[in-house]
């Protein structure tokens, strides 16, 4: 039962253009969402998060949008840079108890110079 | 401020053997979570330790067990290894067992291969 889904395994974007990574979730109890970036041979690195009380959070070139009614979130990277080439994981957690984070399967982003 | 360190980085074991993976949490973090990442998949939650007690467990059999020490470092033990246990094992620390706005700090992982 994949509660967090990233349906695009890969994405290629030209340098300077916008990258849009999408994520869908099924568990209505999720109320906190995170994006992690992972380079080969490294652990995931926290990128940006959003609480369910918001519909947008921005940090520099990175913006996350949340559509609760559609159970959908997206990560926008503008402008895309070659150093952004990595695997991006969408993740979610629910209030209460321990901090279990459920991850999607990841989207591999390639930014072409 | 040191990050999360894991050892060893790579390991090859034979089916049926036992393995211990180690993790040192980031300074100031008292909670450690372990994740298994199979090839082409996202990390899957194994369990979490908070102040030396197991604080939550994912859908993994009892042959996956752990420990947390007074200095908040942690071990993951896997008994009776199976071929499907081959994966990247990630340790993540956080400053509290509740949710951190900045999520986890992950280590680089231990690549376990079972043959």
Coordinates of C-alpha atoms in Angstrom, one line a residue:
Chain A
X1 CA 0.0 0.0 0.0
X2 CA 1.9 3.0 -1.3
X3 CA 0.5 5.9 0.7
X4 CA 2.9 8.5 -1.0
X5 CA 3.2 8.2 -4.7
X6 CA 5.6 9.8 -7.1
X7 CA 4.4 8.7 -10.5
X8 CA 7.3 10.1 -12.5
X9 CA 10.5 8.1 -12.0
X10 CA 12.5 10.7 -14.0
X11 CA 12.5 14.2 -15.3
X12 CA 14.8 16.1 -17.6
X13 CA 14.9 19.9 -17.7
X14 CA 17.1 22.5 -19.4
X15 CA 19.2 24.7 -17.1
X16 CA 17.4 27.9 -16.3
X17 CA 13.9 26.5 -16.8
X18 CA 11.4 25.4 -14.2
X19 CA 11.4 21.9 -12.7
X20 CA 8.1 20.6 -11.4
X21 CA 8.1 17.4 -9.3
X22 CA 4.7 16.0 -8.3
X23 CA 3.6 13.8 -5.5
X24 CA 0.2 12.3 -4.5
X25 CA -0.8 10.9 -1.2
X26 CA -3.7 8.7 0.0
X27 CA -3.6 8.9 3.8
X28 CA -5.9 11.8 4.9
X29 CA -4.2 11.7 8.3
X30 CA -1.0 13.2 6.8
X31 CA -0.6 16.8 7.8
X32 CA 3.0 17.5 7.3
X33 CA 4.9 17.1 4.1
X34 CA 8.6 17.2 3.3
X35 CA 10.9 17.1 0.3
X36 CA 14.3 15.5 0.5
X37 CA 17.1 15.5 -2.1
X38 CA 19.5 12.6 -2.5
X39 CA 22.8 12.5 -4.3
X40 CA 24.4 9.1 -5.1
X41 CA 26.4 7.6 -2.1
X42 CA 24.8 10.2 0.3
X43 CA 21.9 10.1 2.6
X44 CA 18.7 12.2 1.8
X45 CA 19.0 15.9 2.7
X46 CA 16.0 17.9 3.9
X47 CA 15.0 20.5 1.3
X48 CA 11.7 22.1 2.3
X49 CA 8.5 21.3 4.2
X50 CA 4.9 22.4 4.4
X51 CA 2.2 22.1 7.0
X52 CA -1.3 21.2 6.0
X53 CA -2.5 24.6 7.3
X54 CA -0.7 26.2 4.4
X55 CA -0.9 25.8 0.7
X56 CA 2.4 27.2 -0.3
X57 CA 5.9 27.5 1.2
X58 CA 8.8 29.2 -0.5
X59 CA 12.6 29.0 0.2
X60 CA 14.8 30.7 -2.3
X61 CA 14.5 28.8 -5.6
X62 CA 12.3 26.1 -4.1
X63 CA 8.5 26.4 -3.6
X64 CA 6.2 23.6 -2.4
X65 CA 2.5 23.8 -3.2
X66 CA -0.1 21.7 -1.4
X67 CA -3.6 21.0 -2.6
X68 CA -5.3 19.2 0.2
X69 CA -8.6 18.5 -1.6
X70 CA -6.7 16.7 -4.3
X71 CA -4.2 15.2 -1.9
X72 CA -1.4 16.5 -4.2
X73 CA 1.7 18.4 -3.7
X74 CA 4.4 19.7 -6.0
X75 CA 7.9 21.0 -5.8
X76 CA 8.9 23.8 -8.1
X77 CA 12.6 24.7 -8.7
X78 CA 13.2 28.0 -10.5
X79 CA 15.6 28.4 -12.1
X80 CA 16.9 24.9 -12.4
X81 CA 20.7 24.4 -12.1
X82 CA 22.9 21.4 -13.0
X83 CA 23.7 21.0 -9.3
X84 CA 20.0 20.3 -8.7
X85 CA 20.4 16.9 -10.5
X86 CA 19.5 14.3 -7.9
X87 CA 16.7 12.1 -6.7
X88 CA 13.9 13.9 -5.0
X89 CA 11.8 12.2 -2.4
X90 CA 8.4 13.4 -1.3
X91 CA 7.6 12.4 2.3
X92 CA 4.7 12.8 4.7
X93 CA 3.9 12.4 8.4
X94 CA 0.8 12.5 10.6
X95 CA 0.3 14.2 13.9
X96 CA 0.7 12.3 17.1
X97 CA 2.9 9.5 18.3
X98 CA 6.3 9.1 17.0
X99 CA 7.7 10.8 14.0
X100 CA 7.2 8.1 11.4
X101 CA 7.8 9.6 7.9
X102 CA 6.4 7.8 4.9
X103 CA 8.5 8.3 1.7
X104 CA 7.6 8.1 -2.0
X105 CA 9.7 6.2 -4.5
X106 CA 11.5 9.3 -5.7
X107 CA 11.9 11.2 -9.0
X108 CA 15.3 11.5 -10.6
X109 CA 15.8 15.0 -11.9
X110 CA 18.4 15.7 -14.5
X111 CA 19.2 19.3 -15.3
X112 CA 20.8 19.6 -18.7
X113 CA 23.4 22.5 -19.1
Chain B
X1 CA 28.3 20.3 14.8
X2 CA 28.8 16.7 13.6
X3 CA 26.3 15.0 11.4
X4 CA 25.0 11.5 11.5
X5 CA 27.7 8.9 10.9
X6 CA 27.1 5.2 10.0
X7 CA 29.4 2.2 9.9
X8 CA 30.3 0.3 8.0
X9 CA 29.6 1.9 4.6
X10 CA 29.5 -1.4 2.8
X11 CA 29.0 -5.0 3.9
X12 CA 28.6 -8.4 2.3
X13 CA 27.0 -11.2 4.3
X14 CA 25.8 -14.7 3.6
X15 CA 22.2 -15.8 3.8
X16 CA 21.4 -16.9 7.4
X17 CA 24.1 -14.8 9.0
X18 CA 23.5 -12.0 11.5
X19 CA 24.6 -8.4 11.0
X20 CA 25.0 -5.3 13.2
X21 CA 24.9 -1.8 11.7
X22 CA 26.0 1.2 13.8
X23 CA 24.9 4.9 13.9
X24 CA 26.1 7.9 15.7
X25 CA 23.4 10.6 15.9
X26 CA 23.9 14.3 15.3
X27 CA 25.0 16.3 18.3
X28 CA 22.0 17.4 20.3
X29 CA 19.6 14.8 18.8
X30 CA 18.1 12.2 21.1
X31 CA 16.0 10.3 18.6
X32 CA 17.2 7.8 16.0
X33 CA 15.2 6.2 13.3
X34 CA 16.2 3.4 10.9
X35 CA 15.1 3.1 7.3
X36 CA 15.6 0.4 4.7
X37 CA 15.9 1.6 1.1
X38 CA 15.7 -1.2 -1.5
X39 CA 16.8 -0.5 -5.0
X40 CA 14.4 1.8 -6.9
X41 CA 12.3 2.4 -3.8
X42 CA 11.9 5.1 -1.2
X43 CA 13.1 4.6 2.4
X44 CA 10.9 2.3 4.4
X45 CA 10.5 2.9 8.2
X46 CA 11.9 0.1 10.3
X47 CA 11.7 1.6 13.8
X48 CA 12.6 4.6 16.0
X49 CA 14.4 4.8 19.3
X50 CA 13.9 7.6 21.8
X51 CA 15.9 7.7 25.0
X52 CA 16.9 4.1 24.7
X53 CA 13.4 2.8 24.2
X54 CA 11.7 1.6 21.0
X55 CA 9.2 4.3 20.2
X56 CA 7.5 2.9 17.1
X57 CA 8.0 0.2 14.6
X58 CA 7.2 -0.3 10.9
X59 CA 6.1 -3.5 9.1
X60 CA 9.4 -5.4 9.7
X61 CA 9.7 -8.9 11.3
X62 CA 11.1 -9.4 14.8
X63 CA 14.5 -10.5 13.4
X64 CA 15.1 -6.8 12.8
X65 CA 16.0 -5.4 16.3
X66 CA 17.7 -2.4 17.6
X67 CA 19.4 -0.6 20.5
X68 CA 20.0 2.9 21.6
X69 CA 22.7 3.8 24.0
X70 CA 22.9 6.6 26.6
X71 CA 24.9 8.7 24.2
X72 CA 22.0 8.3 21.7
X73 CA 24.0 6.3 19.3
X74 CA 22.2 3.2 17.9
X75 CA 22.6 -0.2 16.4
X76 CA 20.4 -2.1 14.0
X77 CA 20.6 -5.9 14.2
X78 CA 19.3 -8.3 11.6
X79 CA 19.2 -12.0 12.3
X80 CA 18.8 -14.9 9.8
X81 CA 19.6 -12.7 6.8
X82 CA 17.6 -13.2 3.7
X83 CA 18.5 -12.2 0.1
X84 CA 15.7 -9.6 0.2
X85 CA 17.4 -7.8 3.1
X86 CA 19.9 -6.5 0.5
X87 CA 19.4 -2.8 0.7
X88 CA 20.7 0.6 1.8
X89 CA 20.1 1.0 5.5
X90 CA 19.7 4.6 6.6
X91 CA 20.0 6.0 10.0
X92 CA 18.3 9.3 10.8
X93 CA 18.4 11.5 13.9
X94 CA 16.1 14.2 15.1
X95 CA 16.1 16.5 18.1
X96 CA 13.0 15.0 19.6
X97 CA 10.6 12.1 19.1
X98 CA 8.0 14.6 17.9
X99 CA 8.1 16.2 14.5
X100 CA 10.9 18.4 13.6
X101 CA 10.2 21.3 11.2
X102 CA 13.4 20.3 9.4
X103 CA 12.8 16.6 9.3
X104 CA 15.5 14.2 9.9
X105 CA 19.2 14.4 9.5
X106 CA 20.3 11.3 7.6
X107 CA 23.5 9.5 7.5
X108 CA 25.0 8.3 4.2
X109 CA 23.9 4.7 4.9
X110 CA 25.2 1.2 5.0
X111 CA 25.0 -0.8 1.8
X112 CA 24.2 -4.4 2.8
X113 CA 24.5 -7.2 0.2
X114 CA 23.3 -10.6 1.2
X115 CA 24.6 -13.5 -1.0

